[in-house]
mmCIF file of C-alpha atoms in Angstrom:
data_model
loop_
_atom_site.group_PDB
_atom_site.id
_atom_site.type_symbol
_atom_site.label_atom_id
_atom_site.label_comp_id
_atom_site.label_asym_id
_atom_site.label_seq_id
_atom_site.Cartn_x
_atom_site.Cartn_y
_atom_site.Cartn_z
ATOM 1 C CA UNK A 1 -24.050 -17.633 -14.414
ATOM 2 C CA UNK A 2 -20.721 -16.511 -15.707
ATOM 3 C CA UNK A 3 -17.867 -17.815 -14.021
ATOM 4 C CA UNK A 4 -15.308 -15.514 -12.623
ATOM 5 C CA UNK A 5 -13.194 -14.156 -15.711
ATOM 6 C CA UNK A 6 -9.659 -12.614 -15.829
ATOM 7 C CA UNK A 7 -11.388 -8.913 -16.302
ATOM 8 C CA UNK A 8 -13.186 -9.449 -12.967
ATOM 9 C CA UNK A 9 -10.324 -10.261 -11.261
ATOM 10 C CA UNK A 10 -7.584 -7.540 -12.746
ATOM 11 C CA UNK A 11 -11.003 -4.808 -11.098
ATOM 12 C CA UNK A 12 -10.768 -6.726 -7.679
ATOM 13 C CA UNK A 13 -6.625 -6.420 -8.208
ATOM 14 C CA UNK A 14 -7.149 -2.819 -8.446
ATOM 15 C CA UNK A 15 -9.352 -1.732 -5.926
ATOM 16 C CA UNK A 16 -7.768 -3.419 -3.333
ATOM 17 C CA UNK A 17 -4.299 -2.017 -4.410
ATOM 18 C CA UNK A 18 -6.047 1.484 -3.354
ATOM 19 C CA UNK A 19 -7.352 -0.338 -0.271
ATOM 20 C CA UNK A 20 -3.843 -2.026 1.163
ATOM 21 C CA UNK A 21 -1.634 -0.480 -1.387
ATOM 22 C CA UNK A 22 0.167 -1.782 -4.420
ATOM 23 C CA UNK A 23 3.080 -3.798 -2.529
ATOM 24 C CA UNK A 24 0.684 -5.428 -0.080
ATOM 25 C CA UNK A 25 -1.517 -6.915 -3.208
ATOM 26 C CA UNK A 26 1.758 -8.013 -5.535
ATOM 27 C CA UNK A 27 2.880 -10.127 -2.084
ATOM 28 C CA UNK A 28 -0.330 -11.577 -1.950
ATOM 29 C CA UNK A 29 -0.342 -12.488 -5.834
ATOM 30 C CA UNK A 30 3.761 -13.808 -5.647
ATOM 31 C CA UNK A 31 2.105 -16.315 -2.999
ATOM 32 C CA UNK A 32 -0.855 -17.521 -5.249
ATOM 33 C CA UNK A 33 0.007 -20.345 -8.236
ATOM 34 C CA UNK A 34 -0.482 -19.396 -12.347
ATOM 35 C CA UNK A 35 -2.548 -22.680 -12.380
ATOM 36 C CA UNK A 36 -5.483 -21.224 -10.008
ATOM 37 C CA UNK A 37 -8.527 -19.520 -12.121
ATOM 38 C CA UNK A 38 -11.971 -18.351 -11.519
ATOM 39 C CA UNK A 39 -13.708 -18.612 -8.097
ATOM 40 C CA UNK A 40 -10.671 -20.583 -6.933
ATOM 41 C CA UNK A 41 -8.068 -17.681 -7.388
ATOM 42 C CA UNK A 42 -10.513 -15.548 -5.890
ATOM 43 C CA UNK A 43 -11.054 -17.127 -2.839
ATOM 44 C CA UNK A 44 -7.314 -17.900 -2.525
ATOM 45 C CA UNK A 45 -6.324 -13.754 -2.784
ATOM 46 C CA UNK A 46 -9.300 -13.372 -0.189
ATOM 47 C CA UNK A 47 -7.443 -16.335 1.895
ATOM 48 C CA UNK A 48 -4.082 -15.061 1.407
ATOM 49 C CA UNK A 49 -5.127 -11.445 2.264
ATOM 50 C CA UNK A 50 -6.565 -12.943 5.589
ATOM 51 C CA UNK A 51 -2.748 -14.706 6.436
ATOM 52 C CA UNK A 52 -1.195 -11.682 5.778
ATOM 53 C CA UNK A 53 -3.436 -8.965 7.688
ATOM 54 C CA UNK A 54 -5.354 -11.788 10.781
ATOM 55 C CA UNK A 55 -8.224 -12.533 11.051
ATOM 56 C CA UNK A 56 -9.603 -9.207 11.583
ATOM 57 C CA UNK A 57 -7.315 -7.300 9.025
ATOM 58 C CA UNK A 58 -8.419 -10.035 6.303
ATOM 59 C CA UNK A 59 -12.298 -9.076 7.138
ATOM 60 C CA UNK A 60 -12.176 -5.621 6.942
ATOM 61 C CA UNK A 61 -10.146 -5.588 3.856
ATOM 62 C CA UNK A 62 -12.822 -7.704 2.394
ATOM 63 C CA UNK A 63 -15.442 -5.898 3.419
ATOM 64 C CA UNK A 64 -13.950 -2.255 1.887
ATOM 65 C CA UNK A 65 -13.338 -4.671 -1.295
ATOM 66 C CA UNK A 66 -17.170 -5.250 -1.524
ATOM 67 C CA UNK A 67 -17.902 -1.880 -0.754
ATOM 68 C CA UNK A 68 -15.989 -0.194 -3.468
ATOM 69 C CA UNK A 69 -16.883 -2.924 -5.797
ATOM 70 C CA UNK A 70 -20.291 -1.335 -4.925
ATOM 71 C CA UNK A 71 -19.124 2.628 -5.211
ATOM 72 C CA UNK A 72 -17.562 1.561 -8.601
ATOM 73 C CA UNK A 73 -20.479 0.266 -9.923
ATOM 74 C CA UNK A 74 -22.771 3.214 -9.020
ATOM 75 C CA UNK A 75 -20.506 5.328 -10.172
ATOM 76 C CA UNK A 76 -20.977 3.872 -13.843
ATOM 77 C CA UNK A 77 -24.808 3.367 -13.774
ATOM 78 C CA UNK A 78 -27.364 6.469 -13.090
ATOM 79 C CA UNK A 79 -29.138 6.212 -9.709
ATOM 80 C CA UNK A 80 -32.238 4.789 -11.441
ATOM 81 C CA UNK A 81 -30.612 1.449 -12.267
ATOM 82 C CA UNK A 82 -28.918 1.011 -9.157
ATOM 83 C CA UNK A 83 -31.422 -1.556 -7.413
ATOM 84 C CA UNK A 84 -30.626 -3.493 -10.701
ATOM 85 C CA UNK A 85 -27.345 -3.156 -10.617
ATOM 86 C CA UNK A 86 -26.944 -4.399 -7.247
ATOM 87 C CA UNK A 87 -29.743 -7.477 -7.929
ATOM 88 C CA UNK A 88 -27.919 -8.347 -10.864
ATOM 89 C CA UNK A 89 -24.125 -7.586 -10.540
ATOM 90 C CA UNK A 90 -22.887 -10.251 -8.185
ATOM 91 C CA UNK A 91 -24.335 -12.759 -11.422
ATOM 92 C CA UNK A 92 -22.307 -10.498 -14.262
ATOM 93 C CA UNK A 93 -19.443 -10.869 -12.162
ATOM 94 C CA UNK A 94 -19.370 -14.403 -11.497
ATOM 95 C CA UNK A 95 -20.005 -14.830 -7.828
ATOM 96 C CA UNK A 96 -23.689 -15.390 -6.918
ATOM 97 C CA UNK A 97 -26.886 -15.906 -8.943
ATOM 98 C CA UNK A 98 -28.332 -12.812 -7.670
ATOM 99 C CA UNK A 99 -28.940 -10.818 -5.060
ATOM 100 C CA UNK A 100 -32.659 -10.472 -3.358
ATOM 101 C CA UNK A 101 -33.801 -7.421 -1.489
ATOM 102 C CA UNK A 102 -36.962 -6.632 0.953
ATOM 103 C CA UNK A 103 -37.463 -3.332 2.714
ATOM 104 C CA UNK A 104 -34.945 -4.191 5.164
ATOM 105 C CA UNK A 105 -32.385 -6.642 4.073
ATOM 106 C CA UNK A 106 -31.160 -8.285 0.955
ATOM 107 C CA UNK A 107 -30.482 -11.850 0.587
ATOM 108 C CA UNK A 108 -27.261 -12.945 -1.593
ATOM 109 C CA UNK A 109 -28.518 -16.116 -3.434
ATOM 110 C CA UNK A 110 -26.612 -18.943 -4.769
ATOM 111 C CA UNK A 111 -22.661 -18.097 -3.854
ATOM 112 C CA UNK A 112 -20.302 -19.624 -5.713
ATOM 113 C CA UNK A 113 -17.852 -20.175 -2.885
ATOM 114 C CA UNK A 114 -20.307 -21.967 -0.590
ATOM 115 C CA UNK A 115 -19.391 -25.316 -1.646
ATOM 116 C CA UNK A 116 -15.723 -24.621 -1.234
ATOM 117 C CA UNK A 117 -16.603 -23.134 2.144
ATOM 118 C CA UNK A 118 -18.434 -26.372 3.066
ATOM 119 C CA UNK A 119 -15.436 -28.509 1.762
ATOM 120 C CA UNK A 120 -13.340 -26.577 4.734
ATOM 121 C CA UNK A 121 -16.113 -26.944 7.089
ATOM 122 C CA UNK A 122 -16.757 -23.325 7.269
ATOM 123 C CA UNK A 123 -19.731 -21.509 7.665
ATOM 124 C CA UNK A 124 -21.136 -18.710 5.796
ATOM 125 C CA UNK A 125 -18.648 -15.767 6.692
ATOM 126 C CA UNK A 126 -15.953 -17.438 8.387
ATOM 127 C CA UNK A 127 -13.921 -16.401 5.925
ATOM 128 C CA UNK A 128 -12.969 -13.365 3.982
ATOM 129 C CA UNK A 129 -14.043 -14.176 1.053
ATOM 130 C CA UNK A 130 -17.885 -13.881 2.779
ATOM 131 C CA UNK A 131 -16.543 -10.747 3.289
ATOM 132 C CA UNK A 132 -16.846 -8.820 0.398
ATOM 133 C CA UNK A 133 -20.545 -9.691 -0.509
ATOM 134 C CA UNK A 134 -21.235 -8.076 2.709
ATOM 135 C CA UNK A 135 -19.386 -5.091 1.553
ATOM 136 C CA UNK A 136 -21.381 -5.012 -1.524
ATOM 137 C CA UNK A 137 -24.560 -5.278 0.188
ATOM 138 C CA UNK A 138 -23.601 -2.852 2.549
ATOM 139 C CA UNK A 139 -21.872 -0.517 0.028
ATOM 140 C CA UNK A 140 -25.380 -0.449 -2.101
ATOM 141 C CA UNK A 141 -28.087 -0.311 0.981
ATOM 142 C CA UNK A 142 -25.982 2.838 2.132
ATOM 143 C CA UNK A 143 -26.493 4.912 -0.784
ATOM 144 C CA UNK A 144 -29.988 3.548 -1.776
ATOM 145 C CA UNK A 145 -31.951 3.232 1.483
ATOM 146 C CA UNK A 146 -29.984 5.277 3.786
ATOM 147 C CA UNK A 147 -28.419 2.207 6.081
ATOM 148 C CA UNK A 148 -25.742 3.104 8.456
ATOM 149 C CA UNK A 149 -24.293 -0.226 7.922
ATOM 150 C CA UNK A 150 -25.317 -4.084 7.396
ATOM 151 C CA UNK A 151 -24.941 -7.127 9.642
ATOM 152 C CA UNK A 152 -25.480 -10.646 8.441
ATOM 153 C CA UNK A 153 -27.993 -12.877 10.236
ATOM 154 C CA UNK A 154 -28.248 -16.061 8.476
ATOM 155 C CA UNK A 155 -28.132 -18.977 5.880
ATOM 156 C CA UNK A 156 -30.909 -20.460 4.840
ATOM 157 C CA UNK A 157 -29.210 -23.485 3.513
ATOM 158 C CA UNK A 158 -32.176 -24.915 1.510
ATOM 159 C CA UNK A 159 -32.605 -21.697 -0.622
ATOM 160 C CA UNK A 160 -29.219 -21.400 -0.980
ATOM 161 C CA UNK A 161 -29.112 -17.890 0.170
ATOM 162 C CA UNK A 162 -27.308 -15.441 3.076
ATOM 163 C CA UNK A 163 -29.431 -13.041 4.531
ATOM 164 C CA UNK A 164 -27.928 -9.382 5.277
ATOM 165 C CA UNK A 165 -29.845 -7.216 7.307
ATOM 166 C CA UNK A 166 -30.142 -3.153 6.829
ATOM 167 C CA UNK A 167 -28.719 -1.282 10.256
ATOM 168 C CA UNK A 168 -30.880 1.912 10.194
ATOM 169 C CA UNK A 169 -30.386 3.603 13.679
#
């Protein structure tokens, strides 16, 4: 897997400057050090979003994050290539081997920010950072199976995977 590049990051920079707006996003970046890279910086923006908006504010920031993320990524592939797209992407992008999908839920496999969730003594989304995979599922089983949203169930912490579950009614 690709680690989390400077490309990567500048998208995420972008979309959530249409998300909170451009001010909002450059006081979040004064706060975070030059010396942070990679999964780290991410989870730090996703951590500093979460001071500055609660709790609540940092989740749903996240979560519209992950879901344009998704939108973005549709947007550039034709709707044929979308279930590989979203299997796939989370892997080009740095932040999870892959993503798994049944009829009714998809499974995000291998996140790179478990281990510094663990470190905190967090659990899978307790934090913002969870967040945005959530979007993404959510933002791809929308468009591609009709979902009216996603809710996460579970870890299953020997495969190394969260488990999101398709809301259909």
């Amino acid at each position: 897997m690709e680690k989390i590049n400077e490309e990567v990051i500048s998208i995420l920079v972008k979309l959530t400057k249409n998300i909170i707006g451009d001010k909002a996003v450059e006081l979040v970046l004064s706060d975070l050090g030059e010396n942070i890279l990679g999964r780290q910086l991410v989870f730090a923006f996703a951590e500093k979003i979460q001071d500055l908006f609660g709790e609540k504010g940092g989740f749903s920031t996240m979560r519209q994050l992950g879901r344009e993320v998704a939108k973005s990524m549709m947007e550039q592939n034709p709707r044929e290539k979308w279930e590989e797209v979203m299997e796939l992407a989370l892997n080009e992008l740095g932040f999870a081997e892959r993503v798994e999908r049944e009829e009714n839920a998809a499974y995000i496999c291998k996140c790179v920010f478990y281990e510094i969730l663990d470190d905190r003594n967090l659990k899978p989304v307790e934090h913002s950072v969870c967040w945005a995979g959530w979007g993404f599922i959510e933002g791809f089983a929308k468009q591609m199976y009709g979902a009216k949203g996603v809710q996460w169930t579970e870890r299953d912490y020997e495969n190394e995977k969260c488990k999101f579950e398709y809301i259909r009614a």
